[in-house]
C-alpha atoms as a PDB file:
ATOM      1  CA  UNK A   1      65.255 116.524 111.555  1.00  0.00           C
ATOM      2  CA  UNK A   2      68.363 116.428 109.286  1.00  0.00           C
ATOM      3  CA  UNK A   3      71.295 114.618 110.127  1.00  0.00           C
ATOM      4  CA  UNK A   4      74.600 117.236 110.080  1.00  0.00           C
ATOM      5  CA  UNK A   5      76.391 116.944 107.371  1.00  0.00           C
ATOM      6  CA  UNK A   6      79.546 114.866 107.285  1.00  0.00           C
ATOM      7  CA  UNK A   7      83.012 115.933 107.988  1.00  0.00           C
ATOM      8  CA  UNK A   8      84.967 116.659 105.023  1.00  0.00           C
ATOM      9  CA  UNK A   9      88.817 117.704 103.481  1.00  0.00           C
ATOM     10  CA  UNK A  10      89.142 120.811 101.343  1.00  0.00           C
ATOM     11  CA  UNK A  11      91.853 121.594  99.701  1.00  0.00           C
ATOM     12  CA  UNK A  12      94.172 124.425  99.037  1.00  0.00           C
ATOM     13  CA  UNK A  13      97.402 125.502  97.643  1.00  0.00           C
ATOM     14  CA  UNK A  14      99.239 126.804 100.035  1.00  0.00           C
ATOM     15  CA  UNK A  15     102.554 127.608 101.743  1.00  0.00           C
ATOM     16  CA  UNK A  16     103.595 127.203 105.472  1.00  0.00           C
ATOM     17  CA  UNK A  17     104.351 130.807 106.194  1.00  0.00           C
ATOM     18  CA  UNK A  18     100.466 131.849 104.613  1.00  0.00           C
ATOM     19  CA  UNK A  19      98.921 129.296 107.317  1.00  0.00           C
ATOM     20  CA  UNK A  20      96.615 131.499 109.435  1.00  0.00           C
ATOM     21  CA  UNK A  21      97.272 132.690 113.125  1.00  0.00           C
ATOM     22  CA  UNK A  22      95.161 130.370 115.394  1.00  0.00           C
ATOM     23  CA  UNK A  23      95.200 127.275 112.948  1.00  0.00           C
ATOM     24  CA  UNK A  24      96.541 124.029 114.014  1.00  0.00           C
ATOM     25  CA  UNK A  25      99.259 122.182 111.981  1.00  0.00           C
ATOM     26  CA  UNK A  26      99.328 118.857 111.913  1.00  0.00           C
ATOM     27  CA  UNK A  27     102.182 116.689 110.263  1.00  0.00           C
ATOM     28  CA  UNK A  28     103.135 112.899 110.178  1.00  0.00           C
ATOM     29  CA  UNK A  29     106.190 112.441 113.006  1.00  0.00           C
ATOM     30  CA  UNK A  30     108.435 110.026 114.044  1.00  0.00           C
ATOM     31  CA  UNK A  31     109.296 109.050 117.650  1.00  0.00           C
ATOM     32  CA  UNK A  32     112.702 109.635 117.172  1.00  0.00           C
ATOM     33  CA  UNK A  33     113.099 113.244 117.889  1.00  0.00           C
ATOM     34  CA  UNK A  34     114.078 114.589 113.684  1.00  0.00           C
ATOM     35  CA  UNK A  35     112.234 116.565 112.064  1.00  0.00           C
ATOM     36  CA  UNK A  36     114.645 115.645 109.169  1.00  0.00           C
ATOM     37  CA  UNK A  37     112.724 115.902 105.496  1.00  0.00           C
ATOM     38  CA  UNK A  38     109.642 116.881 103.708  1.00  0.00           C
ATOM     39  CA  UNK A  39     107.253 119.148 105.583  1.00  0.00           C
ATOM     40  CA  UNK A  40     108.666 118.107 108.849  1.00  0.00           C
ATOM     41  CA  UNK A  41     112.179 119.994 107.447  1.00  0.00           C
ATOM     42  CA  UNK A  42     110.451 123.207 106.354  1.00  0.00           C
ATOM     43  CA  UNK A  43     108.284 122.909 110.103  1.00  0.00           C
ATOM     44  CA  UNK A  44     112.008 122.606 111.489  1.00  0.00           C
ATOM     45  CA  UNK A  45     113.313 125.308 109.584  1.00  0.00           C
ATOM     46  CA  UNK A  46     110.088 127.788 110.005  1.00  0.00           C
ATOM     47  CA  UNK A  47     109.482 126.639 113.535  1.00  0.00           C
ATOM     48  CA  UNK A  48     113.358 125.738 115.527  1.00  0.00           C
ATOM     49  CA  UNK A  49     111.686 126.526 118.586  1.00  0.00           C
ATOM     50  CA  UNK A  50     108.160 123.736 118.045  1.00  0.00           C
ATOM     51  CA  UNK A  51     111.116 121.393 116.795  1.00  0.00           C
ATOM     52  CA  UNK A  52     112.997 122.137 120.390  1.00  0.00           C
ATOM     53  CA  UNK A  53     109.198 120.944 121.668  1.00  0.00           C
ATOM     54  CA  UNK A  54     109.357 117.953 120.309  1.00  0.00           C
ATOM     55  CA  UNK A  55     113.042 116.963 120.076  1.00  0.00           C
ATOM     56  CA  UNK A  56     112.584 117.233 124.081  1.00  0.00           C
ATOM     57  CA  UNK A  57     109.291 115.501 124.596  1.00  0.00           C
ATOM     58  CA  UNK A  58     111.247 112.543 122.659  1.00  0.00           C
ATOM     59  CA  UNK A  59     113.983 112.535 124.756  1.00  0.00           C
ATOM     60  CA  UNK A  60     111.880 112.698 127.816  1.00  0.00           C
ATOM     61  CA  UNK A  61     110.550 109.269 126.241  1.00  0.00           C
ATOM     62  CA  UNK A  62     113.264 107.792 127.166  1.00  0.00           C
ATOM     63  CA  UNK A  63     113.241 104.703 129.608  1.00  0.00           C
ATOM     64  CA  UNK A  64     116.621 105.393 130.965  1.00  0.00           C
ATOM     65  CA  UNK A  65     118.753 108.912 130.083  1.00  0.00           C
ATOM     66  CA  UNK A  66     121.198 107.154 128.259  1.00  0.00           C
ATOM     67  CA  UNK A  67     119.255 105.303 125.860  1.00  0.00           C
ATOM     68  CA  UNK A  68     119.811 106.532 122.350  1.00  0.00           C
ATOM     69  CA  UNK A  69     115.644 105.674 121.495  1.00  0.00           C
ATOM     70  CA  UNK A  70     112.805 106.750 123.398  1.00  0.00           C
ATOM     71  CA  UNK A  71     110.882 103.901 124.367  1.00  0.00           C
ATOM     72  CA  UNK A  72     108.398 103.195 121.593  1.00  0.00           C
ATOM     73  CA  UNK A  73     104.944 103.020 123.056  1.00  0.00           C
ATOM     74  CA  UNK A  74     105.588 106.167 124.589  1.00  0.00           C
ATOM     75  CA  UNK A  75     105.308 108.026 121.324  1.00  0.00           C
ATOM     76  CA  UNK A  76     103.932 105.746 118.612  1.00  0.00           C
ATOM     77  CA  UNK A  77     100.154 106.330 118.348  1.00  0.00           C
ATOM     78  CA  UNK A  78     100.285 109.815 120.005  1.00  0.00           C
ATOM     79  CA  UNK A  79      99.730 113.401 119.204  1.00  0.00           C
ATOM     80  CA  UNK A  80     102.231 116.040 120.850  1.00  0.00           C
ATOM     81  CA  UNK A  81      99.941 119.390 120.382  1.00  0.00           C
ATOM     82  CA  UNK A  82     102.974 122.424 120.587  1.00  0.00           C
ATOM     83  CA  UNK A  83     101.562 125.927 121.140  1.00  0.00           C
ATOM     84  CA  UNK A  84     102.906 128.845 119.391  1.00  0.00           C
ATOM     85  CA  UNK A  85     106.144 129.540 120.857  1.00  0.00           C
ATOM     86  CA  UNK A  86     106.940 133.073 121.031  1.00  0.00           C
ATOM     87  CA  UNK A  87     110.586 132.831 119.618  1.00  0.00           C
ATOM     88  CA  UNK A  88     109.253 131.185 116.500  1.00  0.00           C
ATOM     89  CA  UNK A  89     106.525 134.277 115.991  1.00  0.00           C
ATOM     90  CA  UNK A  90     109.269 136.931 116.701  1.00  0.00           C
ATOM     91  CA  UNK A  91     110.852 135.022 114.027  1.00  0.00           C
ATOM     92  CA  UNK A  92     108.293 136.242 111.813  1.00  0.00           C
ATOM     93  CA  UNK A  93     106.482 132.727 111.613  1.00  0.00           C
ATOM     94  CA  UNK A  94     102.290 132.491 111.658  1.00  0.00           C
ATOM     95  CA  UNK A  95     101.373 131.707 115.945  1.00  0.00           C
ATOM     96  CA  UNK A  96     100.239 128.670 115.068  1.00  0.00           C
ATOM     97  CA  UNK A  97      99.847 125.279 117.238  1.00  0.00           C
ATOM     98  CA  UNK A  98     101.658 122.225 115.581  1.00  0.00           C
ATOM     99  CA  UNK A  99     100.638 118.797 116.098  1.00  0.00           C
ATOM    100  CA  UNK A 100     102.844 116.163 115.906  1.00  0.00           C
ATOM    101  CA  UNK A 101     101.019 112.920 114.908  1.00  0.00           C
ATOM    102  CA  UNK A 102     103.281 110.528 115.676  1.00  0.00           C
ATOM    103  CA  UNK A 103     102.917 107.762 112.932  1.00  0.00           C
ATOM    104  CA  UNK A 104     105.860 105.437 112.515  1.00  0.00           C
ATOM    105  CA  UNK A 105     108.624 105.045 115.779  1.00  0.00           C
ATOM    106  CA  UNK A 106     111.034 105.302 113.236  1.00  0.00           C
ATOM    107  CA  UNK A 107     111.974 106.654 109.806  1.00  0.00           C
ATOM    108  CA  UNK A 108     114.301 105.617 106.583  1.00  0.00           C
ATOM    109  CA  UNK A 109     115.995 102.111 106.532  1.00  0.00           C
ATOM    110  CA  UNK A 110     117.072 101.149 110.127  1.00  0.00           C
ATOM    111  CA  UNK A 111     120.350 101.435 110.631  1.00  0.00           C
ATOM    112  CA  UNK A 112     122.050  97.839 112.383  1.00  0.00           C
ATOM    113  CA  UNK A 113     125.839 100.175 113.631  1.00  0.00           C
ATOM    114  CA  UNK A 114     123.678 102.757 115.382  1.00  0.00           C
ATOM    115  CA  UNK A 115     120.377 100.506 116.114  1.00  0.00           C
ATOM    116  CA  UNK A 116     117.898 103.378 114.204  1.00  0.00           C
ATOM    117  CA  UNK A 117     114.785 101.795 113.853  1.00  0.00           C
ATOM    118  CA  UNK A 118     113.524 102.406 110.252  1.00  0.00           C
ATOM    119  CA  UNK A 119     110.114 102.926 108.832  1.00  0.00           C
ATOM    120  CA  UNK A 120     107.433 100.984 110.243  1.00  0.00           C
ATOM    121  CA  UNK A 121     105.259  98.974 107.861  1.00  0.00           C
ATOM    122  CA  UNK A 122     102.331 100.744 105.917  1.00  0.00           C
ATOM    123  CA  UNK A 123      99.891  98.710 108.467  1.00  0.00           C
ATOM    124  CA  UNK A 124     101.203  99.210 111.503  1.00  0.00           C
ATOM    125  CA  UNK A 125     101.740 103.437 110.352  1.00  0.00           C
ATOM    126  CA  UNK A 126      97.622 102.994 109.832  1.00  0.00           C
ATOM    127  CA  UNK A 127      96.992 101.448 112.831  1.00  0.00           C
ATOM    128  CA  UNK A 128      99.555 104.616 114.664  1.00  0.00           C
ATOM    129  CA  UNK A 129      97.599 107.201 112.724  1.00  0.00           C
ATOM    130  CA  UNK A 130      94.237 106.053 113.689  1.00  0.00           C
ATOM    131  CA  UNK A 131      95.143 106.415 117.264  1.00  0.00           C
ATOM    132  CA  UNK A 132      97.549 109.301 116.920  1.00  0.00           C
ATOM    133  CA  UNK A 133      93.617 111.139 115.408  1.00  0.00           C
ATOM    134  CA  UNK A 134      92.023 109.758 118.211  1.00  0.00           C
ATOM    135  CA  UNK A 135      94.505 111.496 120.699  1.00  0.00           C
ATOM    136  CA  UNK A 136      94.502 114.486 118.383  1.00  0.00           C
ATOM    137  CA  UNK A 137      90.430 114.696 118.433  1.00  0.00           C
ATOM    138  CA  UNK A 138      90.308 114.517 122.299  1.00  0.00           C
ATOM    139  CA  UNK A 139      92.657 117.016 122.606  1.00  0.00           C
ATOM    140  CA  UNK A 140      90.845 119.423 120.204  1.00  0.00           C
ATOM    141  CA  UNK A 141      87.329 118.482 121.977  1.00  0.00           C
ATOM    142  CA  UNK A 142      88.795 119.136 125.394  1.00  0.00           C
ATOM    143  CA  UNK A 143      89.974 122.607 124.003  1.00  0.00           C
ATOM    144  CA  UNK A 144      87.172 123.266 121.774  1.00  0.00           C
ATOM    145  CA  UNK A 145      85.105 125.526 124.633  1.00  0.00           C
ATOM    146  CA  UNK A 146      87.813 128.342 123.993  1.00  0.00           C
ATOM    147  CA  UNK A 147      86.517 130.141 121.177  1.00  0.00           C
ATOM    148  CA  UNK A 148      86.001 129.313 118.048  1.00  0.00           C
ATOM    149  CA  UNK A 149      85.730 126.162 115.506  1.00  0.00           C
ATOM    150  CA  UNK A 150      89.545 125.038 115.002  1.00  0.00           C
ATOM    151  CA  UNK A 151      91.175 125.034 111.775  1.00  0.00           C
ATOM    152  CA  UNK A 152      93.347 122.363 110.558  1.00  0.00           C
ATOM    153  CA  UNK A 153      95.614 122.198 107.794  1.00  0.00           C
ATOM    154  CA  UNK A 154      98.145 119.760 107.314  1.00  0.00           C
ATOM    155  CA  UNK A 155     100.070 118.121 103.992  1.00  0.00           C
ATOM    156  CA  UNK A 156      99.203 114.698 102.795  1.00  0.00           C
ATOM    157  CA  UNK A 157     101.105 113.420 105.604  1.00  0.00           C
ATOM    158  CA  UNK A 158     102.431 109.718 105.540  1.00  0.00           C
ATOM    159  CA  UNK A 159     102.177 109.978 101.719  1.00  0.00           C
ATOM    160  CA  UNK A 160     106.070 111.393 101.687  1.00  0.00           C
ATOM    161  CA  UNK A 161     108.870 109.899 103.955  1.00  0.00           C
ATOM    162  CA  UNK A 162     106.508 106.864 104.776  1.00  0.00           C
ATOM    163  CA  UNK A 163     104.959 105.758 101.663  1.00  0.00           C
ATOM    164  CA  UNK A 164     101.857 105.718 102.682  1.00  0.00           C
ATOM    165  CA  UNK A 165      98.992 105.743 100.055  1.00  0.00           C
ATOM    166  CA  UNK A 166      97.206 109.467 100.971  1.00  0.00           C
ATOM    167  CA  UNK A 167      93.544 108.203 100.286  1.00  0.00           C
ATOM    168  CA  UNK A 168      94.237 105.085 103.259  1.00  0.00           C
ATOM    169  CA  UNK A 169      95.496 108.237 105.562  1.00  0.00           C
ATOM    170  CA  UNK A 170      92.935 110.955 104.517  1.00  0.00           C
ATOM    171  CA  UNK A 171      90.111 107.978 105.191  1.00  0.00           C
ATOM    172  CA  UNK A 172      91.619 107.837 108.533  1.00  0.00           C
ATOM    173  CA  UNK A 173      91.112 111.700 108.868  1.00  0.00           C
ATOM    174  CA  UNK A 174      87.516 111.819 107.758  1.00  0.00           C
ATOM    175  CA  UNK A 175      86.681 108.475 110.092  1.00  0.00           C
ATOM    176  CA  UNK A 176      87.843 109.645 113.129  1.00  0.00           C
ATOM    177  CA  UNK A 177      86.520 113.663 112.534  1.00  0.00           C
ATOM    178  CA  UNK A 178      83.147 112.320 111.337  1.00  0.00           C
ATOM    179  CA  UNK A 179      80.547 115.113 113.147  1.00  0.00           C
ATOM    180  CA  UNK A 180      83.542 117.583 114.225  1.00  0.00           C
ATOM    181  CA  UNK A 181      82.799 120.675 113.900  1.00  0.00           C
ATOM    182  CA  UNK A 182      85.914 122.073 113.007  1.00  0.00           C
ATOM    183  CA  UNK A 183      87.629 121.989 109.641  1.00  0.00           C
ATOM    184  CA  UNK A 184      90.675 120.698 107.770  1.00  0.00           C
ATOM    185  CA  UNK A 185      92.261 121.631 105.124  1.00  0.00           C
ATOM    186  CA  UNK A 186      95.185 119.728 103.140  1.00  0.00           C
ATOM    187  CA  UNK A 187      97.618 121.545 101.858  1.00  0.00           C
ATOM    188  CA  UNK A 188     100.179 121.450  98.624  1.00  0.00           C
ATOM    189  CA  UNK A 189     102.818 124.183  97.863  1.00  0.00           C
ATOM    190  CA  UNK A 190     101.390 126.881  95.666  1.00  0.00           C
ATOM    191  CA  UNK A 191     102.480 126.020  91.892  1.00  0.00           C
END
């Protein structure tokens, strides 16, 4: 008896709007409620209504209402899984589900006036995605009895706005997917 074969990244050039109906996006996010460069921008600016999602589900983190953070291990190390919201579609974007993998609590240089956390360290952004894939897995799994294999695409999150190394993050990926039957596919704007 063979052993199935192990779970691998393709690749594709490819741009946001051209992402399939029924795929899941996944992107590197921070706990701080901005969706404020990179991929997570042009998610913001394809998808205001995923990006109202999230920027609430942050908030929500909060330990008290006024608090200007949500309270960190509320978000770090978590996926947020957004369905496709119908005022994003009639916008003429794909019905897609984006996943918010959230990597680092904070993003940039921290800011002492306004008490922004920055960008966590490379390790601790590892050790965030690791379980941020684990939470992203079991939610997929527990899902997975709806219909057909899921499709995945996401950039070479982490590699951007964090400065993450891609190969440490896409080891991550193929780690915690190993025997999943779905697949993924990383994608880079079309040339």
């Amino acid at each position: 008896m063979s052993r199935p074969a192990r779970f691998a990244l393709s690749h594709a050039h490819l741009a946001i709007a051209d992402i399939p109906a029924g795929a899941v996006v996944v992107h590197a996010a921070n706990g701080l409620g901005t969706w404020g460069s990179g991929v997570a921008a042009a998610l913001r600016a394809s998808f205001p209504a995923a990006y109202r999602v999230y920027a609430d589900f942050c908030a929500a983190a909060k330990v008290r209402p006024d608090d200007r953070w949500p309270a960190r291990d509320a978000v770090a190390g978590r996926c947020l899984l957004i369905p496709p919201q119908p005022g994003d579609v009639r916008r003429g974007g794909p019905a897609v589900t984006i996943a918010c993998v959230f990597t680092s609590f904070g993003y940039g240089r921290p800011d002492a006036g306004t008490g922004k956390p920055g960008r966590d360290p490379a390790g601790v952004i590892l050790d965030q995605t690791s379980q941020a894939l684990a939470d992203l897995r079991l939610q997929l799994d527990e899902a997975a009895g709806t219909g057909e294999p899921v499709a995945v695409y996401s950039p070479r999150f982490n590699s951007g706005a964090f400065k993450v190394p891609w190969e440490r993050t896409a080891s991550l990926i193929v780690d915690r997917f190993d025997g999943w039957d779905g697949s993924w596919v990383v994608f880079d704007p079309p040339p």
